[in-house]
Each structure stands twice: as C-alpha cells, then as structure tokens.
Amino acid sequence: MPNNEDKYEIALIGNPNVGKSTLFNALTGENVYIGNWPGVTVEKKEGKFSYNGEKFKVVDLPGVYSLTANSIDEVVARDYILNEKPDLVVNIVDATSLERNLYLTLQLMEMGTNLLLALNKMDLAEKSGINIDINKLEKLLGVRVVPISAAKKMGIEELKKVISEEVKNKKFTKIEYPKLEPYIKKIVSILQKDENLKKYNLKYLAIKLLERDKYIEELIKNSKVWSELSPGLNKIMEELAKKYGEPELGIVEERYKIIDKIVSEVVKKTSGKLTTTQMLDDVLTDEKVGILLLIPMLWMLFKFAFVVSSPFSAMIDYGFGVLADIVKSSIPNKFIASLLSDGIISGVGAVLTFFPILAFLFFALSLLEESGYMARIPFIADRIMNKFGLPGKAIIPLVMGFGCNVPAIMATRTIENEKDRILTIIINPLMSCSARLPIYAFFAGALFQKYQGLVVISMYALGLCLALILAVLFRKFIFKSSPMPLIVELPPYHLPNLNVVLMNTWDRVYDFLKKAGTIIVFGVMLVWFLSVYGPSGFLGVDALQNPQLIENSYVAIIGKTLVPIFSPMGWDWRACSALVFGFIAKEVVVGSMAVLYGVGEENLVSILAKVFTPVSAYAYMAFCLIYTPCLATLAVIKQEIGWKWAVFTLIYELVLAYIVALIITVVGSGIIVVCKSLL
Amino acid sequence: MYPLAFAKEGETVIVKSINAGFGAIQRLSSMGLNIGSKLKVIRNQNGPVIVSVRGCNIAIGKGLAMKIIVERV
Ligand SMILES: Nc1nc2c(ncn2[C@@H]2O[C@H](COP(=O)(O)OP(=O)(O)OP(=O)(O)O)[C@@H](O)[C@H]2O)c(=O)[nH]1
Ligand SMILES: [Mg+2]
C-alpha cells in the first residue's frame, strides 16, 4: 500500500521522563534512546506501526512541562502540534504524578486537539499504592484514557486499538475556565474579525494572550485587529493583575483549580511514597558526601570500561593482524592488496580495536542515566558549575562529552537560556570524547608504560580543566550575564532495566560502527592514496615501506609544510599530517599513523617509542585532545547555534591547542634538563 | 513569611509569592509550583533547594529560592 491516504499521523507528547520514548519503541519497534532523567529526547523522531492493516506514522516529541516555549525542546514540541496538526495527539501521562502531568493535558485541551490519554507507569503506580479511577477521569476530561505500562509492554495492543478508533472519531477537546470565560469571550469576539486568524483556534489564542505568551502576542500584534484589541486587553490584564498578583498567574491558578478537583475525585492513595529514593537521596544529594561520591562514580565508570574491555580489544587486534596477512598473501594484484591491507585493514583495524572500550563506556553511561543518578548530577554540581559561570544543567552535556560530543551538544537543548547554552556548547569539544582515547592509549603504551592509566586520565582531567577555565573567560568577556538558576525535576531512582541499557548501548555503538564503515574508511583510504601518489605520479605500493619513496608523496608534502610550525614540539612530518586527517574524525589520527608508519598496530607502539620522546608525545596527545572539533561536531555546532560559533570554536581550539602543546614542551624539557643535572 | 531558601529541611510551607522573572514563573508553575502550592522541603543545604510539590521532587537554584516567598503551615 504505497499511497499515503490511509496513513494517519499521531504524536506522542507528555512531560519529560514519563516514558514517551519507551512507548514509541514499544509501538514501532524502533530503538530510540531512553533514560531516567528529564530531557533525554530533544529532537522529534518518527516511526511507523500498523494495526488491522492500517498504517500509522508516530512522532516522538521532546518532553515538555508546558506549551509556552521556554526552551528549544518546548519550541520543537509546540510547533509540531500547532503547525503539523497531527490526526491524533497521544498525551502520555505519568500515573504516579497525575497532578503535575494534567497541567500539560489542560493546555492540549485548550488547543482543541483530537486527544487521547495514555496513563503510563501503571505498574509503578500500583506498587506505590496509587489508585486511579479511569472511568471517572475519562468522564471529567471528556477524553479516552488507556492505562498502560510501556516498560512492561502492558496495554500496548489495547492502546493501538483505541488509537485506531480515535483517529477516525474526530472530536476536539474543549475546556472552560469559569472565572476567565468572560474575558476570553471578549477577546475572541474581536479576534474573529480578522480572516487571517481563522485558521487558528481563537479560544486558544485568547488564553495564550492572557498568559502573555510571547509567540502568540507577536502573531496578534501583526494582525489588523490589534489596534482594536489592545486597549481592552490592557484593561483585562490590569484586572487580572489585581486579582492574581500577576496577570499570567490567573490562568495558571484556574488550571490548577480544575486539576485539584479532578485529582481529588479520581486518585486514591493507600500507602506512602517510595522510600528507596528518599534513602538514596539522603546520601547522594548530601552537600559534602554527594560531591565526594560524584568523582569516584565517574572514575569507576571509566575503570569499568577499560578493564572489562581489554581482553576483547586484544582479540580484535589479533584478528585484524591475521586478516591483513591473509589478504596480502592471497590477493595477486599488489595495488589492491596494499589498499586493502596497508590502508583499510590496518587503518580501520587500529580504530576498531577500541570498539570494546567504547561499547562498555556507553554501557556504563547508560547505566548512569537509567538509574536516575544522572538526573542528580546537575543538582550536586550546581554550585560548582555556577562558580565557573555555567548553569547546573551544563554538567550533563559535559559528562556525555566523554562518550561523544555530538549527542552531548544536542543535550544542551534543555538549557533554557540561550547564552548559557552557547557557552555550554562551545566548551564541549574540550571534553575528551571516546574517539580520542585510541590516541592516548597508543602513546601511553609506547612511552609511559609504567604510568599508562595515569597518563590517560590526565588527558581527561586536562580537557575538563581547560573547559572550566575557558568557561570563566568566555563568561567574563563574551557573555556578560550570570547563568540562569537551576530548575530541574529529580525522578525517583529505579533499578536499571538491563534490556533498556543494552538497547541504548547498541544505539550508540551502531553509530560508531557506521562511522567506522564510512567516514573512517574514507579517511584512511585518503591517507593511503595520498601516500602512494605524489606530484610525480604513482610511487608504487612500496612507498609505505620505503622511507625514500614516501618522501615524494602528497602526504609528505602536507606534513612537511606543517613541520616548521610544530618545530618547537619536534614532531615528524608523519605525525603532523596525521593531525590534518584527524580533522575528519579523531579516530583517523591513529588510523593514518598506522598507515603512514607502514606497520600493523602492534608495531606502531614500538615505532612511536622510537620517533617520539615522552615530552613530545605528551604534547602531541594534548594537541590531539584540544585542536579542532571533528567534522561531525562542527556540523552539530553549526546546526545548533550557527556558523559564527562553529568557526569561533574551531579557531579558539587551534590556538589553545598550540599554546598548551608549547607549554608542555617547554616545561617538560625544562624538567628533564633539571633532572639530568641532578643525577 | 520568608524566602524558601531559609526554610528548614522537613518543613511544609505554602507559596505566597514568586518575585522572579517571567520565564522562571512560567517554568515553576508548569512544574507544579505556583502561588498557593504546598511544598515539603526535602533538602536545603548550601546548594539548590529540593522540594516535593504535587508528588514530584524539584531542585531549585539557591538564588531563585530566595525569590520564592513562603509561609509555614
Ligand atoms: N516503572 C516503569 N518505568 C517506566 C515505564 N515506562 C518508562 N519507564 C521508565 O521511565 C524512564 C523514562 O523513560 P523515557 O521513555 O526515556 O521517557 P521520555 O518521556 O521519552 O523522556 P524524555 O525524552 O526525557 O522527555 C526510563 O527510565 C524508563 O525505563 C513504565 O511503564 N513503568
Ligand atoms: Mg524520550
């Protein structure tokens, strides 16, 4: 059935962390990321399912508390509902906090959408002794309500059935606020004189005007009835201000009046609250203990990823070595054999060796998110973050940056203030992502065998320190305001669902594998081609093993142009050109070194030990940590905050990387001179 | 009446006024904290304040908690 006519569009909307993505996955069989903290989904995601032969397109929206567009994720959700006009809006409501969740429901009803309520986390509600009278709730709201448990996959079939009924049964919700109705009527009577506004729900516009919604105000100000409306509206606002303190609080209070009434009629609580959360929070959010625990927590995360993955890495390493030999000896065409074994297999192999570490790192990060601990980190770190001019919420993107800067930068979307958000984004590339780990691991293995772990960790610490120092500087000289105060929900802890954690890990790992199969293969092939060709033409595949030949290749020319710039650090041209290719993706630095030094991976370590000194290696590692965000990161910075900031980030990082590498060289050599003279 | 930032842990209070900017008021009300809501103070040390309101725990930065005026019940 290729035609689009029989396809209905439904949208999943709800407060953050109510289980929208879990339900989306259960409905569509997709695998979008899930976590127990508000703000996991920041972009809308689309999927499909069919029921009784009919097709439905489902859209998973970012979680929002209201439709007033305070932050980017709210804008995404609201624009979608307002402009795309889905056939059915499925409002996911957390049964354990109906009272708070209904606030959004009422706003959806004001919009006059075709609405359906999915009452999620019923399992949890039952466990905590919360009883909800579904029939009464349906009657009071005038909306169908389906109890489900998305995580336990209960009620999903029933929900599909009701969805398929309700998409056809086009009835639109209505809601009345008795105390405000006269004002609303008055405003609507004027608004309806403008033909251009007919496409909107006028009552909704009127309510939004009472709420002083900037977006709607702008819309009406451009309408021809504005001059007629504004004197009356001003009077109404004055009246409301007298009654409610602030005019916009009027609608808030009236909404909660209705909610309180509904809740008192449908919710029965039989026992108290969950106590594990209280117990854990007594410890984890304690002012002193909380911070003391945060650092070991993160340290454990890394240690876990490194230790558990090392045997797997060794296996993959060995496998690629064998594969390269087989390919080389069994393919008669020398050109192709070299491209495959010296180029792709040794280059990509060097990168894929780190695949297990990444997988375990992502697994550990997901555990952190699913348990509910991630949600506490902004709280624990708020005061410290503020000292560096950052909002508390900035800590989540910073921690996520240890995995990959791309989703980390997307995660800043929950930061309400635009300046705070820009600042958080432009320092994020300094957080050492997993792609840079292979570089440290090689150099640490080659030159710092005794202190491998310490040297690697020091890179992460260096990145974090620089990020914080720059945050202070940027805040002082560019964004001259103070960060917005923290407002964040702390969801209850729960035992991570292994299935969810594994699926999340797979989601991230899959991205990495895709990258290895495309951009990294491309990067190392490029290096290979530029190594066997030069201005004089084809040099022969022996170039990679023959130092005299490769001197005439393009890659040597690129590298040698850079050598003078980096002469204080003493890096050879191979190392310099690897930096150029690393711009594509940081993994390519190691991949291209493996190609350029013409060796398999195990030998790379021994060659590096000869070509570098500990000081030049440490400076090189630091340079790789800091210099330029990779292409994907630059692209996401541009997408989020524009070209100007992407270019700014690129330039400041290049300058900073150079300065830091220079300082390391000078100080490092100084220390060595002193040590020698003492001996 | 005193700012929320001065409330003690374990205390139950009622919100009397919120003297913050427009955005913060909107945000707080949509999360269940508006004038007249009953809050239980869960955590109030040097960092942000954690309150339980309408069945949810929310953390509020100290500076903002200074602007939320409450009264003991
Ligand atoms: N007990 C229980 N937990 C659930 C249920 N559905 C989801 N969860 C958990 O609730 C948390 C949030 O789930 P998500 O699907 O990421 O929530 P979301 O609404 O997409 O959240 P945002 O993207 O942050 O807005 C996760 O830890 C889930 O495991 C359920 O039916 N019962
Ligand atoms: Mg989600």
Coordinates of C-alpha atoms and ligand atoms in Angstrom, one line a residue, chain A residues 13-25 32-42 60-64 73 92 94 96 119-125 127 148-154 369-372 414 491-492 494-497 500 504, ligand 1:
Chain A
I13 CA 3.6 14.2 23.9
G14 CA 4.0 14.5 27.6
N15 CA 6.1 15.8 30.5
P16 CA 9.8 14.8 30.4
N17 CA 10.6 11.4 31.7
V18 CA 7.1 9.9 31.5
G19 CA 8.1 7.2 29.1
K20 CA 7.3 8.6 25.7
S21 CA 10.3 7.1 24.1
T22 CA 9.7 3.8 25.8
L23 CA 6.2 3.8 24.4
F24 CA 7.5 4.9 21.0
N25 CA 9.8 1.9 20.9
V32 CA 15.4 5.4 20.4
Y33 CA 17.4 6.3 23.4
I34 CA 15.8 6.0 26.9
G35 CA 17.0 7.3 30.2
N36 CA 15.7 8.1 33.7
W37 CA 16.3 11.9 33.6
P38 CA 14.2 14.7 32.1
G39 CA 15.5 15.8 28.6
V40 CA 16.7 12.6 27.0
T41 CA 14.9 13.2 23.8
V42 CA 15.5 16.7 22.4
D60 CA 8.1 11.0 19.5
L61 CA 8.4 14.6 20.8
P62 CA 10.8 16.0 23.4
G63 CA 9.2 16.1 26.9
V64 CA 7.7 19.4 27.9
D73 CA 12.7 21.4 23.1
I92 CA 1.4 10.3 27.9
D94 CA 2.7 9.5 34.4
T96 CA 2.5 8.3 39.7
L119 CA -1.7 6.6 31.5
N120 CA 1.8 5.2 31.8
K121 CA 3.8 3.6 34.6
M122 CA 0.7 1.8 35.9
D123 CA 3.0 -0.9 37.3
L124 CA 4.8 1.7 39.5
A125 CA 1.5 3.4 40.5
K127 CA 3.3 -0.7 43.6
I148 CA -0.5 1.1 30.1
S149 CA 2.9 0.2 31.2
A150 CA 5.3 0.9 28.4
A151 CA 8.3 -0.7 30.1
K152 CA 6.4 -3.9 30.8
K153 CA 4.7 -3.8 27.4
M154 CA 1.3 -4.0 29.0
E369 CA 21.2 7.5 33.1
E370 CA 18.8 4.7 33.6
S371 CA 19.3 4.5 37.3
G372 CA 18.3 8.1 37.9
T414 CA 17.2 21.6 27.7
P491 CA 12.8 11.5 39.2
P492 CA 12.7 8.5 41.5
H494 CA 14.9 2.7 39.8
L495 CA 16.9 -0.5 39.1
P496 CA 18.1 -0.1 35.6
N497 CA 16.3 -2.3 33.1
V500 CA 16.9 -0.8 28.0
N504 CA 20.8 2.2 24.4
Ligands
LIG1 N1 8.1 1.5 36.1 C1 8.0 1.9 34.8 N2 9.0 2.7 34.3 C2 8.9 3.1 33.0 C3 7.7 2.8 32.2 N3 7.9 3.4 31.0 C4 9.1 4.1 31.1 N4 9.7 3.9 32.2 C5 11.0 4.5 32.7 O1 10.9 5.9 32.7 C6 12.1 6.5 32.3 C7 11.9 7.5 31.2 O2 11.6 6.8 30.0 P1 11.7 7.5 28.6 O3 11.0 6.7 27.6 O4 13.2 7.9 28.3 O5 10.9 8.9 28.9 P2 10.6 10.1 27.9 O6 9.3 10.5 28.2 O7 11.0 9.8 26.5 O8 11.6 11.2 28.5 P3 12.3 12.5 27.8 O9 12.8 12.1 26.5 O10 13.4 12.9 28.8 O11 11.2 13.5 27.7 C8 13.0 5.3 31.9 O12 13.9 5.1 33.0 C9 12.1 4.2 31.7 O13 12.7 2.9 31.9 C10 6.7 2.0 32.8 O14 5.7 1.7 32.2 N5 6.9 1.6 34.1

